[in-house]
Amino acid sequence: MKFNETAYKEKLVAEIRELKKEQDAVILAHNYQRDEIQEIADYIGDSLELSRRAVTVKNKTIVFCGVHFMAECAAILNPDKTVLLPVKEAGCPLADMITVDKLKELKKKHPGVPVVCYVNTSAHIKAESDITATSSNAIKVVNSLKSDKVIFVPDRNLAVYVASHSDKEIILWDGYCISHKILTEEDVKRAKHRHPQAEFLAHPECRIEVLQLANHIASTSGILKYARESKCNEFIIGTEVGVLYKLRQDSPNKKFYSPSQHLLCANMKLTTLGWLARSLKNMQYKVTVKEPVLSKAKKTLERMLEVV
Ligand code: CIZ
């Protein structure tokens, strides 16, 4: 018998809808998820939007289609709810580029300097920091602090971008997103040559020389907003390809191009309809954060939510 992919997907979608009701679950999906996951999700967004959503949803179960630190944020903000990550291995290499011991060492070198941690960090790093930031609010968060010096971990490119919009001295960490780092100046120049009418929109996790070519620099939600509201009809998108799904949904008459076929986060793409169905069926994989990390990390996240 020939494998019928459409029928297989339809069956999984029906199963997920049924299981969602049974488990009183809501599905949150990050902007970098596969198209079919974004299609079935109740809410799509960046980590800030999804963190806010996680606080207001009434369901007993949150299924977080994203990577581990995102589900962890939802668990920190909702200790009474069950938070599921459909694929246990869906991690974030950037988040793994700093450890608590290394952060403690850095803090020792700069006593009293507040630590801003990017949302792409583990709960342990958040617990060791003063405030969290996402790519959509990092400038605001850093500028909200009284200190003249700020430690910003772990994404170097984002920190340099923030520093260019702040009078504060930023102490950097040498971490990077492997998916964004892959995008080169040459890729962007080639795409611009191919699509001369297009504006280039870049994520601040991109290399500095790539950011210098951008018409607009923003988080995924910022890129979506800019493309929706812009009079321009063509865009080269300097971030993970998953965001193209919502860009095309929001603006079906506009054209969107990826400047590189490698702008792909393998961890984000691990979540499939099959894993999502299994997650709901078996209530796996539960993400929890224990005390005292929970309370400390919660404070760090709540401080950010107060600023923006
Ligand atoms: O904030 C997020 O969700 C990340 C990691 C990127 C973005 O811009 O959405």
Coordinates of C-alpha atoms and ligand atoms in Angstrom, one line a residue:
M1 CA 0.0 0.0 0.0
K2 CA 1.3 3.5 -0.9
F3 CA 1.9 5.9 2.0
N4 CA -0.6 8.7 1.9
E5 CA 1.0 11.6 3.6
T6 CA -2.0 13.9 3.4
A7 CA -4.3 11.3 5.0
Y8 CA -1.6 10.6 7.7
K9 CA -1.4 14.3 8.6
E10 CA -5.2 14.7 8.7
K11 CA -5.5 11.8 11.0
L12 CA -2.8 13.2 13.3
V13 CA -4.5 16.7 13.3
A14 CA -7.8 15.1 14.3
E15 CA -6.2 13.1 17.0
I16 CA -4.4 16.2 18.4
R17 CA -7.7 18.2 18.5
E18 CA -9.4 15.3 20.4
L19 CA -6.5 14.9 22.8
K20 CA -6.3 18.6 23.4
K21 CA -9.9 18.5 24.7
E22 CA -9.3 15.4 26.8
Q23 CA -6.3 16.9 28.5
D24 CA -7.6 20.5 28.8
A25 CA -4.5 21.6 26.9
V26 CA -3.5 24.7 25.0
I27 CA -0.8 24.6 22.3
L28 CA 1.8 27.4 22.2
A29 CA 4.1 27.5 19.2
H30 CA 7.2 29.6 18.6
N31 CA 7.6 31.5 15.4
Y32 CA 10.4 29.1 14.3
Q33 CA 8.2 25.9 14.4
R34 CA 7.3 23.9 11.4
D35 CA 4.3 25.2 9.3
E36 CA 2.0 22.4 10.4
I37 CA 2.7 23.0 14.1
Q38 CA 2.0 26.7 13.7
E39 CA -1.2 25.8 11.9
I40 CA -2.5 23.7 14.7
A41 CA -1.3 25.9 17.5
D42 CA -3.7 28.0 19.6
Y43 CA -1.1 30.8 19.9
I44 CA 2.0 31.6 17.9
G45 CA 4.6 34.1 19.0
D46 CA 8.1 34.9 20.2
S47 CA 9.1 33.9 23.8
L48 CA 7.9 37.2 25.3
E49 CA 4.4 36.9 23.7
L50 CA 4.2 33.2 24.6
S51 CA 5.4 33.9 28.2
R52 CA 2.7 36.5 28.6
R53 CA 0.1 34.1 27.1
A54 CA 1.3 31.3 29.4
V55 CA 0.3 33.4 32.4
T56 CA -3.2 34.1 31.1
V57 CA -4.4 30.8 29.7
K58 CA -6.9 28.9 31.8
N59 CA -6.1 25.4 30.6
K60 CA -4.5 22.8 33.0
T61 CA -1.9 21.8 30.5
I62 CA 0.4 23.9 28.3
V63 CA 2.1 22.1 25.4
F64 CA 5.1 24.2 24.4
C65 CA 6.2 23.6 20.8
G66 CA 9.6 25.2 21.0
V67 CA 12.8 24.5 22.7
H68 CA 13.6 23.5 26.3
F69 CA 14.2 27.0 27.8
M70 CA 10.9 28.2 26.5
A71 CA 8.9 25.4 28.1
E72 CA 11.0 26.1 31.2
C73 CA 9.9 29.8 31.2
A74 CA 6.2 28.7 31.0
A75 CA 6.8 26.2 33.9
I76 CA 8.5 28.9 36.0
L77 CA 5.6 31.3 35.4
N78 CA 2.9 28.6 35.9
P79 CA 4.2 26.3 38.7
D80 CA 0.6 24.9 39.2
K81 CA 0.2 23.9 35.6
T82 CA 1.5 20.9 33.7
V83 CA 3.9 22.1 31.0
L84 CA 4.9 19.7 28.2
L85 CA 7.7 19.8 25.7
P86 CA 6.9 17.3 22.9
V87 CA 10.5 16.5 22.1
K88 CA 12.8 16.0 25.1
E89 CA 16.0 16.7 23.0
A90 CA 14.8 20.0 21.7
G91 CA 17.4 22.2 23.3
C92 CA 19.2 25.5 22.5
P93 CA 22.9 25.4 21.8
L94 CA 23.2 29.2 22.7
A95 CA 21.6 28.5 26.1
D96 CA 24.2 25.8 26.7
M97 CA 27.1 28.3 26.0
I98 CA 27.1 29.6 29.5
T99 CA 27.2 27.7 32.8
V100 CA 26.3 28.9 36.3
D101 CA 30.0 28.5 37.4
K102 CA 31.2 30.7 34.5
L103 CA 28.5 33.3 35.2
K104 CA 29.5 33.3 38.9
E105 CA 33.2 33.9 37.9
L106 CA 32.1 36.8 35.6
K107 CA 30.0 38.3 38.4
K108 CA 33.0 38.1 40.7
K109 CA 35.1 40.1 38.2
H110 CA 32.4 42.8 38.1
P111 CA 31.0 43.0 41.6
G112 CA 27.7 44.8 41.9
V113 CA 27.1 45.0 38.2
P114 CA 23.6 43.8 37.3
V115 CA 23.2 40.8 35.0
V116 CA 20.8 40.8 32.2
C117 CA 20.3 37.3 30.8
Y118 CA 18.8 36.7 27.4
V119 CA 15.7 34.5 27.5
N120 CA 17.7 31.8 25.7
T121 CA 19.2 30.6 29.0
S122 CA 18.4 27.8 31.5
A123 CA 16.4 28.4 34.7
H124 CA 19.7 28.1 36.6
I125 CA 21.2 31.0 34.7
K126 CA 18.0 33.1 35.1
A127 CA 18.2 32.4 38.9
E128 CA 21.7 33.7 38.9
S129 CA 20.7 36.9 37.0
D130 CA 18.9 40.1 37.9
I131 CA 16.6 40.4 34.9
T132 CA 15.7 38.5 31.7
A133 CA 15.4 40.1 28.3
T134 CA 14.2 38.9 24.9
S135 CA 15.3 40.2 21.5
S136 CA 12.1 42.3 21.4
N137 CA 12.8 44.2 24.6
A138 CA 16.6 43.9 25.3
I139 CA 17.3 47.6 24.7
K140 CA 14.4 48.7 27.0
V141 CA 15.5 46.2 29.7
V142 CA 19.1 47.3 29.7
N143 CA 18.2 51.0 29.6
S144 CA 15.8 50.5 32.5
L145 CA 18.7 49.6 34.8
K146 CA 20.2 52.3 37.0
S147 CA 23.8 51.1 36.8
D148 CA 26.2 52.5 34.2
K149 CA 27.6 49.0 33.6
V150 CA 25.6 45.9 32.7
I151 CA 26.6 42.3 32.2
F152 CA 24.7 40.8 29.2
V153 CA 24.7 37.0 28.6
P154 CA 25.0 34.9 26.6
D155 CA 24.5 36.3 23.0
R156 CA 27.3 38.5 21.9
N157 CA 25.7 39.9 18.8
L158 CA 22.6 40.9 20.6
A159 CA 24.7 42.5 23.3
V160 CA 26.7 44.5 20.8
Y161 CA 23.4 45.6 19.1
V162 CA 22.0 46.7 22.5
A163 CA 25.2 48.5 23.3
S164 CA 24.8 50.6 20.1
H165 CA 21.4 51.8 21.5
S166 CA 22.6 52.5 25.0
D167 CA 25.0 54.8 26.9
K168 CA 25.8 51.9 29.3
E169 CA 29.0 49.9 29.2
I170 CA 28.0 46.3 28.3
I171 CA 30.1 43.4 29.5
L172 CA 29.7 40.7 26.9
W173 CA 29.7 36.9 26.8
D174 CA 31.0 35.2 23.7
G175 CA 27.9 33.1 23.0
Y176 CA 26.0 32.9 19.7
C177 CA 23.1 31.3 17.9
I178 CA 24.5 28.7 15.5
S179 CA 21.5 29.2 13.1
H180 CA 22.0 33.0 12.8
K181 CA 25.8 32.9 12.8
I182 CA 25.6 30.9 9.6
L183 CA 24.3 33.9 7.7
T184 CA 27.1 35.8 6.0
E185 CA 27.5 39.2 4.5
E186 CA 27.9 37.5 1.1
D187 CA 24.6 35.6 1.4
V188 CA 22.8 38.9 2.1
K189 CA 24.6 40.7 -0.7
R190 CA 23.7 37.9 -3.1
A191 CA 20.0 38.0 -2.1
K192 CA 19.9 41.8 -2.4
H193 CA 21.4 41.5 -5.9
R194 CA 18.7 38.9 -6.8
H195 CA 15.9 41.0 -5.3
P196 CA 16.9 44.6 -5.7
Q197 CA 13.5 45.9 -4.6
A198 CA 13.5 44.0 -1.3
E199 CA 14.2 45.3 2.1
F200 CA 16.5 43.3 4.3
L201 CA 15.1 42.6 7.8
A202 CA 17.5 41.1 10.3
H203 CA 17.4 39.5 13.7
P204 CA 19.8 40.9 16.2
E205 CA 21.4 37.5 16.8
C206 CA 23.0 37.9 13.3
R207 CA 26.6 38.8 12.9
I208 CA 27.4 42.5 13.2
E209 CA 28.5 42.8 9.6
V210 CA 25.2 41.3 8.5
L211 CA 23.2 43.7 10.8
Q212 CA 25.0 46.6 9.1
L213 CA 23.3 45.6 5.8
A214 CA 19.8 45.6 7.3
N215 CA 17.0 48.1 6.6
H216 CA 15.4 47.1 9.9
I217 CA 16.7 45.0 12.9
A218 CA 14.1 43.3 15.1
S219 CA 13.0 40.2 16.9
T220 CA 10.7 37.8 15.1
S221 CA 7.6 39.6 16.4
G222 CA 9.2 42.9 15.3
I223 CA 10.0 41.5 11.9
L224 CA 6.3 40.4 11.5
K225 CA 5.0 43.8 12.6
Y226 CA 7.4 45.7 10.3
A227 CA 6.5 43.6 7.2
R228 CA 2.8 43.9 7.9
E229 CA 2.9 47.6 8.2
S230 CA 5.5 48.5 5.6
K231 CA 4.6 49.9 2.2
C232 CA 7.4 47.7 0.7
N233 CA 6.2 44.5 -1.0
E234 CA 9.4 42.4 -0.9
F235 CA 11.6 41.4 2.0
I236 CA 14.7 39.3 2.6
I237 CA 14.3 37.7 6.0
G238 CA 17.5 37.4 8.1
T239 CA 16.2 34.9 10.7
E240 CA 15.1 31.3 11.0
V241 CA 12.9 30.2 8.1
G242 CA 10.0 29.2 10.3
V243 CA 8.9 32.8 10.5
L244 CA 8.1 32.8 6.8
Y245 CA 4.9 30.9 7.6
K246 CA 3.3 33.7 9.6
L247 CA 4.8 36.4 7.3
R248 CA 3.0 34.8 4.3
Q249 CA -0.2 34.4 6.3
D250 CA -0.2 38.0 7.5
S251 CA 0.7 39.5 4.1
P252 CA -0.3 37.0 1.3
N253 CA 0.4 39.6 -1.4
K254 CA 3.9 40.4 -0.3
K255 CA 7.0 38.4 -1.2
F256 CA 9.5 36.9 1.3
Y257 CA 12.9 35.4 0.6
S258 CA 15.4 33.6 2.8
P259 CA 19.0 34.7 2.0
S260 CA 20.3 31.2 2.9
Q261 CA 19.0 27.7 2.8
H262 CA 20.9 27.1 6.1
L263 CA 18.9 29.5 8.2
L264 CA 17.3 26.7 10.0
C265 CA 17.2 25.7 13.7
A266 CA 17.4 21.9 13.8
N267 CA 16.1 21.9 17.4
M268 CA 13.0 23.9 16.5
K269 CA 12.3 21.5 13.7
L270 CA 12.3 18.4 15.9
T271 CA 8.7 18.9 16.9
T272 CA 6.4 17.2 14.4
L273 CA 2.7 16.4 14.4
G274 CA 3.5 12.9 15.4
W275 CA 5.5 14.0 18.5
L276 CA 2.9 16.5 19.4
A277 CA 0.2 13.8 19.3
R278 CA 2.4 11.5 21.4
S279 CA 3.1 14.3 23.9
L280 CA -0.6 14.9 24.5
K281 CA -1.5 11.2 24.6
N282 CA 1.3 10.2 27.1
M283 CA 1.5 13.6 28.8
Q284 CA 5.2 13.8 28.0
Y285 CA 7.7 15.4 28.6
K286 CA 6.9 17.3 31.7
V287 CA 9.1 20.3 32.3
T288 CA 9.5 21.4 35.9
V289 CA 11.8 23.7 37.8
K290 CA 12.5 23.0 41.5
E291 CA 13.0 25.4 44.4
P292 CA 15.0 27.5 45.1
V293 CA 15.8 28.0 41.4
L294 CA 12.1 28.4 40.6
S295 CA 11.5 31.4 42.8
K296 CA 14.7 33.1 41.8
A297 CA 14.2 32.6 38.1
K298 CA 10.5 33.7 38.4
K299 CA 11.6 37.0 39.9
T300 CA 14.0 37.5 37.0
L301 CA 11.3 36.9 34.4
E302 CA 8.7 38.9 36.3
R303 CA 11.1 41.9 36.5
M304 CA 11.3 41.8 32.7
L305 CA 7.5 41.6 32.4
E306 CA 7.2 44.7 34.6
V307 CA 9.5 46.7 32.3
V308 CA 7.7 45.9 29.1
Ligands
CIZ1 O1 12.5 35.8 21.7 C1 12.4 34.8 21.1 O2 11.5 34.0 21.0 C2 13.6 34.4 20.3 C3 14.5 33.4 20.8 C4 13.8 35.0 19.1 C5 12.7 35.9 18.5 O3 13.1 37.0 18.1 O4 11.6 35.5 18.5

